[in-house]
Amino acid sequence: MKSLAELFEHTLQDVYFAENAITKALPKVAKAAKSPELKKAAELHLSETKEQIKKLDQVFKSMGKKPAGMKCDAIEGLIKEADGLMSEAEGIALDAGLLAACQAVEHYEIARYGSLREWAKGLGHEEAHTLLSEILDQEKATNNKLTNLAVTSINKASPVKKAA
Ligand code: FE
Ligand code: FE
Ligand code: FE
């Protein structure tokens, strides 16, 4: 891999794999979460993620390529962490930890789509640039929603310990 075009296609396949892995992980988060709001957020983002995969299909198509995924080690690691949390944490720690794990995934996606959409622009793939920017905005909105949920509700469920 030497060219930006090759890097772009490689990274597009990486996020395609990641989004597909996320569609399998989010139902587990929705099931494990105790907070109804966190459950709802996971369910909503699952449906958004399915739409994102359709947009990625369109990105591949706009470049005359077939949609394909390539193993993304980062998402597998992030999902593995979340799985570990589900088996180890309980109560408030479970919800706060799951929410944080979801945010780690959103941050990964924001990093990837930020690079991808700029590369698309640089390579003259206008349609891809637009579609990838739409996905980026959705990931950012999801991350902001999760931050709000954490600070207004989930983290507050922790009892404030008085100094001894
Ligand atoms: Fe996504
Ligand atoms: Fe990756
Ligand atoms: Fe996302």
Coordinates of N, CA and C and ligand atoms in Angstrom, one line a residue:
M1 N 0.9 -1.2 0.0 CA 0.0 0.0 0.0 C 0.9 1.2 0.0
K2 N 0.8 2.0 -1.1 CA 1.6 3.2 -1.2 C 0.8 4.5 -1.4
S3 N -0.3 4.4 -2.1 CA -1.0 5.6 -2.4 C -2.1 5.9 -1.4
L4 N -2.6 7.2 -1.5 CA -3.7 7.6 -0.7 C -5.0 6.8 -1.1
A5 N -5.1 6.6 -2.4 CA -6.2 5.8 -2.9 C -6.3 4.4 -2.2
E6 N -5.2 3.8 -2.2 CA -5.1 2.4 -1.5 C -5.4 2.5 -0.1
L7 N -4.8 3.5 0.6 CA -5.1 3.7 2.0 C -6.6 3.9 2.3
F8 N -7.1 4.8 1.4 CA -8.6 5.1 1.6 C -9.4 3.8 1.5
E9 N -9.1 3.0 0.5 CA -9.9 1.8 0.3 C -9.7 0.8 1.4
H10 N -8.5 0.7 1.9 CA -8.2 -0.2 3.0 C -8.9 0.3 4.3
T11 N -8.9 1.6 4.5 CA -9.6 2.1 5.8 C -11.1 2.0 5.7
L12 N -11.6 2.1 4.4 CA -13.0 2.0 4.2 C -13.5 0.5 4.5
Q13 N -12.6 -0.4 4.1 CA -12.9 -1.8 4.5 C -12.8 -2.1 6.0
D14 N -11.9 -1.4 6.6 CA -11.7 -1.5 8.1 C -13.0 -1.0 8.8
V15 N -13.5 0.2 8.4 CA -14.8 0.6 9.1 C -16.0 -0.2 8.7
Y16 N -16.0 -0.8 7.5 CA -17.1 -1.6 7.1 C -17.1 -2.8 8.0
F17 N -16.0 -3.4 8.3 CA -15.9 -4.5 9.2 C -16.3 -4.1 10.6
A18 N -15.8 -2.9 11.0 CA -16.2 -2.4 12.4 C -17.7 -2.2 12.5
E19 N -18.3 -1.5 11.6 CA -19.7 -1.3 11.7 C -20.5 -2.6 11.8
N20 N -20.1 -3.6 11.0 CA -20.8 -4.9 11.1 C -20.6 -5.5 12.4
A21 N -19.4 -5.4 13.0 CA -19.1 -5.9 14.4 C -20.0 -5.2 15.4
I22 N -20.2 -3.9 15.2 CA -20.9 -3.1 16.1 C -22.4 -3.5 16.1
T23 N -22.9 -3.8 15.0 CA -24.3 -4.3 14.9 C -24.6 -5.6 15.7
K24 N -23.5 -6.3 15.9 CA -23.6 -7.6 16.7 C -23.4 -7.3 18.2
A25 N -22.7 -6.2 18.5 CA -22.3 -5.9 19.9 C -23.4 -5.0 20.5
L26 N -24.1 -4.1 19.8 CA -25.0 -3.2 20.4 C -26.2 -4.0 21.1
P27 N -26.8 -5.0 20.5 CA -27.9 -5.7 21.1 C -27.4 -6.3 22.5
K28 N -26.2 -6.7 22.6 CA -25.7 -7.2 23.9 C -25.6 -6.1 24.9
V29 N -25.2 -4.9 24.5 CA -25.2 -3.7 25.4 C -26.6 -3.4 25.8
A30 N -27.6 -3.4 24.9 CA -28.9 -3.0 25.2 C -29.5 -4.0 26.2
K31 N -29.1 -5.3 26.1 CA -29.6 -6.3 26.9 C -29.0 -6.2 28.3
A32 N -27.7 -5.9 28.4 CA -27.0 -5.9 29.7 C -27.3 -4.7 30.5
A33 N -27.5 -3.5 29.8 CA -27.7 -2.3 30.5 C -28.9 -2.3 31.5
K34 N -28.7 -1.7 32.6 CA -29.9 -1.7 33.6 C -30.7 -0.4 33.3
S35 N -30.0 0.7 33.0 CA -30.7 2.0 32.8 C -31.6 1.9 31.5
P36 N -32.9 2.2 31.6 CA -33.7 2.2 30.4 C -33.2 3.2 29.4
E37 N -32.7 4.3 29.8 CA -32.2 5.3 28.9 C -31.0 4.8 28.1
L38 N -30.1 4.1 28.8 CA -28.9 3.5 28.1 C -29.4 2.4 27.1
K39 N -30.3 1.6 27.5 CA -30.9 0.6 26.7 C -31.4 1.2 25.4
K40 N -32.2 2.3 25.6 CA -32.8 3.0 24.4 C -31.8 3.6 23.5
A41 N -30.7 4.2 24.1 CA -29.6 4.8 23.3 C -28.9 3.7 22.5
A42 N -28.7 2.5 23.1 CA -28.1 1.4 22.3 C -29.0 1.0 21.2
E43 N -30.3 0.9 21.5 CA -31.2 0.4 20.4 C -31.3 1.4 19.3
L44 N -31.3 2.7 19.6 CA -31.4 3.7 18.6 C -30.1 3.7 17.7
H45 N -29.0 3.6 18.4 CA -27.8 3.6 17.6 C -27.6 2.3 16.8
L46 N -28.2 1.2 17.2 CA -28.2 0.0 16.4 C -28.9 0.3 15.0
S47 N -30.1 1.0 15.1 CA -30.8 1.2 13.8 C -30.0 2.2 13.0
E48 N -29.3 3.2 13.7 CA -28.5 4.2 12.9 C -27.3 3.5 12.3
T49 N -26.7 2.5 13.0 CA -25.6 1.8 12.5 C -25.9 1.0 11.2
K50 N -27.1 0.4 11.2 CA -27.6 -0.3 10.0 C -27.7 0.6 8.8
E51 N -28.2 1.8 9.1 CA -28.3 2.8 8.0 C -26.9 3.2 7.5
Q52 N -25.9 3.3 8.5 CA -24.5 3.7 8.1 C -23.9 2.6 7.2
I53 N -24.2 1.4 7.5 CA -23.7 0.3 6.6 C -24.3 0.5 5.2
K54 N -25.5 0.9 5.1 CA -26.1 1.1 3.7 C -25.4 2.3 3.1
K55 N -25.0 3.3 3.9 CA -24.3 4.4 3.3 C -22.9 4.0 2.8
L56 N -22.3 3.1 3.6 CA -21.0 2.6 3.2 C -21.1 1.8 1.9
D57 N -22.1 1.0 1.8 CA -22.4 0.3 0.5 C -22.4 1.3 -0.6
Q58 N -23.1 2.4 -0.4 CA -23.2 3.4 -1.4 C -21.8 4.1 -1.7
V59 N -21.0 4.2 -0.7 CA -19.7 4.8 -0.9 C -18.8 3.9 -1.8
F60 N -18.9 2.6 -1.5 CA -18.1 1.6 -2.3 C -18.6 1.7 -3.8
K61 N -20.0 1.7 -3.9 CA -20.6 1.7 -5.2 C -20.2 3.0 -6.0
S62 N -20.2 4.1 -5.3 CA -19.8 5.4 -6.0 C -18.4 5.4 -6.5
M63 N -17.6 4.5 -6.0 CA -16.2 4.4 -6.5 C -16.0 3.2 -7.4
G64 N -17.1 2.5 -7.7 CA -17.1 1.4 -8.6 C -16.4 0.2 -7.9
K65 N -16.6 0.1 -6.6 CA -16.0 -1.0 -5.8 C -17.1 -1.8 -5.2
K66 N -16.8 -3.1 -4.9 CA -17.7 -4.0 -4.2 C -17.5 -3.8 -2.7
P67 N -18.6 -3.7 -1.9 CA -18.4 -3.6 -0.5 C -17.7 -4.8 0.1
A68 N -16.7 -4.5 0.9 CA -15.9 -5.6 1.5 C -15.4 -5.2 2.9
G69 N -15.3 -6.1 3.8 CA -14.7 -5.8 5.1 C -13.3 -6.4 5.3
M70 N -12.5 -5.7 6.1 CA -11.2 -6.2 6.4 C -11.1 -6.1 7.9
K71 N -10.7 -7.2 8.5 CA -10.6 -7.3 10.0 C -10.0 -6.0 10.7
C72 N -10.7 -5.5 11.6 CA -10.3 -4.3 12.3 C -9.9 -4.7 13.7
D73 N -8.7 -4.7 14.0 CA -8.2 -5.2 15.4 C -8.7 -4.3 16.5
A74 N -8.8 -3.0 16.2 CA -9.2 -2.0 17.2 C -10.6 -2.3 17.7
I75 N -11.6 -2.5 16.8 CA -12.9 -2.7 17.2 C -13.1 -4.0 17.9
E76 N -12.3 -5.0 17.5 CA -12.4 -6.3 18.2 C -11.9 -6.1 19.6
G77 N -10.8 -5.3 19.8 CA -10.3 -5.0 21.2 C -11.3 -4.3 22.0
L78 N -11.9 -3.3 21.4 CA -12.9 -2.5 22.2 C -14.1 -3.3 22.6
I79 N -14.6 -4.2 21.7 CA -15.7 -5.0 22.0 C -15.4 -6.1 23.0
K80 N -14.1 -6.5 23.0 CA -13.6 -7.5 24.0 C -13.6 -6.9 25.4
E81 N -13.2 -5.6 25.4 CA -13.3 -4.9 26.7 C -14.7 -4.8 27.2
A82 N -15.6 -4.5 26.4 CA -17.0 -4.3 26.8 C -17.6 -5.7 27.2
D83 N -17.2 -6.7 26.5 CA -17.6 -8.1 26.9 C -17.1 -8.4 28.3
G84 N -15.9 -8.1 28.6 CA -15.3 -8.3 29.9 C -16.0 -7.6 31.0
L85 N -16.4 -6.4 30.7 CA -17.1 -5.6 31.6 C -18.5 -6.2 32.0
M86 N -19.1 -6.7 30.9 CA -20.5 -7.3 31.1 C -20.4 -8.5 32.0
S87 N -19.3 -9.2 32.0 CA -19.2 -10.4 32.9 C -18.6 -10.1 34.2
E88 N -18.0 -8.9 34.4 CA -17.3 -8.6 35.7 C -18.1 -7.5 36.5
A89 N -18.7 -6.6 35.8 CA -19.3 -5.4 36.5 C -20.8 -5.6 36.9
E90 N -21.2 -5.0 37.9 CA -22.6 -5.0 38.3 C -23.1 -3.6 38.6
G91 N -24.4 -3.5 38.7 CA -25.1 -2.3 39.2 C -24.6 -1.0 38.4
I92 N -24.3 0.0 39.2 CA -23.8 1.3 38.7 C -22.6 1.2 37.8
A93 N -21.7 0.3 38.3 CA -20.4 0.1 37.6 C -20.6 -0.4 36.2
L94 N -21.6 -1.3 36.1 CA -22.0 -1.9 34.8 C -22.5 -0.8 33.8
D95 N -23.4 0.0 34.3 CA -24.0 1.0 33.4 C -23.0 2.0 33.0
A96 N -22.3 2.6 34.0 CA -21.3 3.6 33.7 C -20.2 3.1 32.9
G97 N -19.8 1.8 33.1 CA -18.7 1.2 32.3 C -19.2 0.9 30.9
L98 N -20.4 0.5 30.7 CA -20.9 0.2 29.4 C -21.0 1.5 28.6
L99 N -21.5 2.5 29.2 CA -21.6 3.8 28.6 C -20.3 4.3 28.1
A100 N -19.3 4.1 29.0 CA -17.9 4.5 28.6 C -17.4 3.7 27.5
A101 N -17.7 2.4 27.5 CA -17.3 1.5 26.4 C -17.9 1.9 25.1
C102 N -19.2 2.3 25.1 CA -19.8 2.8 23.9 C -19.1 4.1 23.4
Q103 N -18.8 4.9 24.3 CA -18.1 6.2 23.9 C -16.7 5.9 23.3
A104 N -16.0 4.9 23.8 CA -14.7 4.5 23.2 C -14.9 4.1 21.8
V105 N -16.0 3.4 21.5 CA -16.3 3.0 20.1 C -16.6 4.2 19.3
E106 N -17.5 5.1 19.8 CA -17.8 6.3 19.0 C -16.5 7.2 18.7
H107 N -15.6 7.2 19.7 CA -14.4 8.0 19.5 C -13.6 7.4 18.4
Y108 N -13.5 6.0 18.4 CA -12.8 5.3 17.3 C -13.4 5.7 16.0
E109 N -14.7 5.6 15.9 CA -15.4 5.9 14.6 C -15.2 7.3 14.2
I110 N -15.3 8.3 15.1 CA -15.1 9.7 14.8 C -13.7 9.9 14.2
A111 N -12.7 9.2 14.8 CA -11.3 9.3 14.3 C -11.2 8.8 12.9
R112 N -11.8 7.6 12.6 CA -11.7 7.0 11.3 C -12.5 7.8 10.3
Y113 N -13.7 8.2 10.6 CA -14.5 8.9 9.6 C -14.0 10.3 9.3
G114 N -13.4 10.9 10.3 CA -12.7 12.2 10.1 C -11.6 12.1 9.0
S115 N -10.8 11.1 9.2 CA -9.7 10.9 8.2 C -10.3 10.5 6.8
L116 N -11.3 9.5 6.8 CA -11.8 9.0 5.6 C -12.5 10.1 4.7
R117 N -13.2 11.0 5.4 CA -14.0 12.0 4.6 C -13.0 13.0 4.0
E118 N -11.9 13.3 4.7 CA -10.9 14.2 4.1 C -10.2 13.5 3.0
W119 N -9.8 12.3 3.1 CA -9.2 11.6 2.0 C -10.1 11.5 0.8
A120 N -11.4 11.3 1.1 CA -12.3 11.2 0.0 C -12.3 12.5 -0.8
K121 N -12.3 13.6 0.0 CA -12.3 14.9 -0.6 C -11.0 15.1 -1.5
G122 N -9.9 14.8 -0.9 CA -8.6 15.0 -1.5 C -8.5 14.1 -2.8
L123 N -9.2 13.0 -2.8 CA -9.1 12.1 -4.0 C -10.2 12.4 -5.0
G124 N -11.0 13.4 -4.7 CA -12.0 13.9 -5.6 C -13.3 13.0 -5.6
H125 N -13.5 12.2 -4.6 CA -14.7 11.4 -4.5 C -15.8 12.2 -3.7
E126 N -16.5 13.0 -4.5 CA -17.4 14.0 -3.9 C -18.6 13.3 -3.2
E127 N -19.1 12.3 -3.8 CA -20.3 11.6 -3.2 C -19.8 10.9 -1.9
A128 N -18.7 10.2 -2.0 CA -18.1 9.6 -0.8 C -17.9 10.6 0.3
H129 N -17.3 11.7 0.0 CA -17.1 12.8 1.0 C -18.4 13.2 1.7
T130 N -19.4 13.3 0.9 CA -20.7 13.7 1.5 C -21.3 12.6 2.4
L131 N -21.3 11.4 2.0 CA -21.8 10.3 2.7 C -21.0 10.1 4.0
L132 N -19.7 10.1 3.9 CA -18.8 9.9 5.1 C -19.0 11.0 6.1
S133 N -19.2 12.2 5.6 CA -19.4 13.4 6.5 C -20.8 13.2 7.3
E134 N -21.8 12.6 6.6 CA -23.1 12.4 7.2 C -22.9 11.4 8.4
I135 N -22.1 10.3 8.1 CA -21.9 9.3 9.1 C -21.1 9.9 10.3
L136 N -20.1 10.7 10.0 CA -19.3 11.4 11.0 C -20.1 12.2 11.9
D137 N -21.1 13.0 11.3 CA -21.9 13.8 12.1 C -22.8 13.0 13.1
Q138 N -23.3 11.8 12.6 CA -24.1 11.0 13.4 C -23.3 10.3 14.5
E139 N -22.1 10.0 14.3 CA -21.2 9.4 15.4 C -21.0 10.5 16.4
K140 N -20.7 11.7 16.0 CA -20.5 12.8 16.9 C -21.7 13.1 17.8
A141 N -22.9 13.1 17.1 CA -24.1 13.3 17.8 C -24.4 12.2 18.9
T142 N -24.1 11.0 18.5 CA -24.2 9.9 19.4 C -23.3 10.0 20.6
N143 N -22.1 10.4 20.4 CA -21.1 10.6 21.5 C -21.6 11.7 22.4
N144 N -22.1 12.8 21.8 CA -22.6 13.9 22.7 C -23.8 13.5 23.5
K145 N -24.7 12.7 22.9 CA -25.8 12.1 23.6 C -25.4 11.3 24.8
L146 N -24.4 10.5 24.6 CA -23.9 9.6 25.6 C -23.2 10.5 26.7
T147 N -22.5 11.5 26.4 CA -21.9 12.4 27.4 C -23.0 13.0 28.3
N148 N -24.1 13.5 27.6 CA -25.2 14.0 28.4 C -25.9 13.0 29.3
L149 N -26.0 11.8 28.8 CA -26.6 10.8 29.6 C -25.7 10.4 30.8
A150 N -24.5 10.4 30.6 CA -23.5 10.1 31.7 C -23.6 11.2 32.8
V151 N -23.5 12.5 32.3 CA -23.4 13.5 33.4 C -24.7 13.9 34.0
T152 N -25.9 13.7 33.3 CA -27.1 14.0 33.9 C -27.8 12.8 34.6
S153 N -27.4 11.6 34.3 CA -28.1 10.5 34.9 C -27.2 9.3 35.4
I154 N -26.5 8.7 34.5 CA -25.9 7.4 34.8 C -24.8 7.6 35.9
N155 N -23.9 8.6 35.7 CA -22.9 8.8 36.8 C -23.5 9.3 38.1
K156 N -24.6 9.9 38.0 CA -25.2 10.5 39.2 C -25.9 9.4 40.1
A157 N -26.1 8.2 39.4 CA -26.6 7.1 40.2 C -25.7 6.6 41.3
S158 N -24.4 7.1 41.1 CA -23.4 6.7 42.1 C -23.6 7.5 43.4
P159 N -23.7 6.9 44.5 CA -23.8 7.7 45.8 C -22.6 8.5 46.0
V160 N -22.7 9.7 46.4 CA -21.6 10.5 46.7 C -21.1 10.2 48.2
K161 N -19.9 9.7 48.2 CA -19.3 9.3 49.5 C -18.9 10.5 50.3
K162 N -19.3 10.5 51.6 CA -18.9 11.6 52.5 C -17.4 11.3 52.9
A163 N -16.7 12.4 53.1 CA -15.3 12.2 53.6 C -15.4 11.7 55.0
A164 N -14.5 10.7 55.3 CA -14.5 10.1 56.6 C -14.0 11.0 57.7
Ligands
FE1 FE -21.0 3.7 13.2
FE2 FE -9.6 -0.4 12.4
FE3 FE -21.3 4.7 16.2

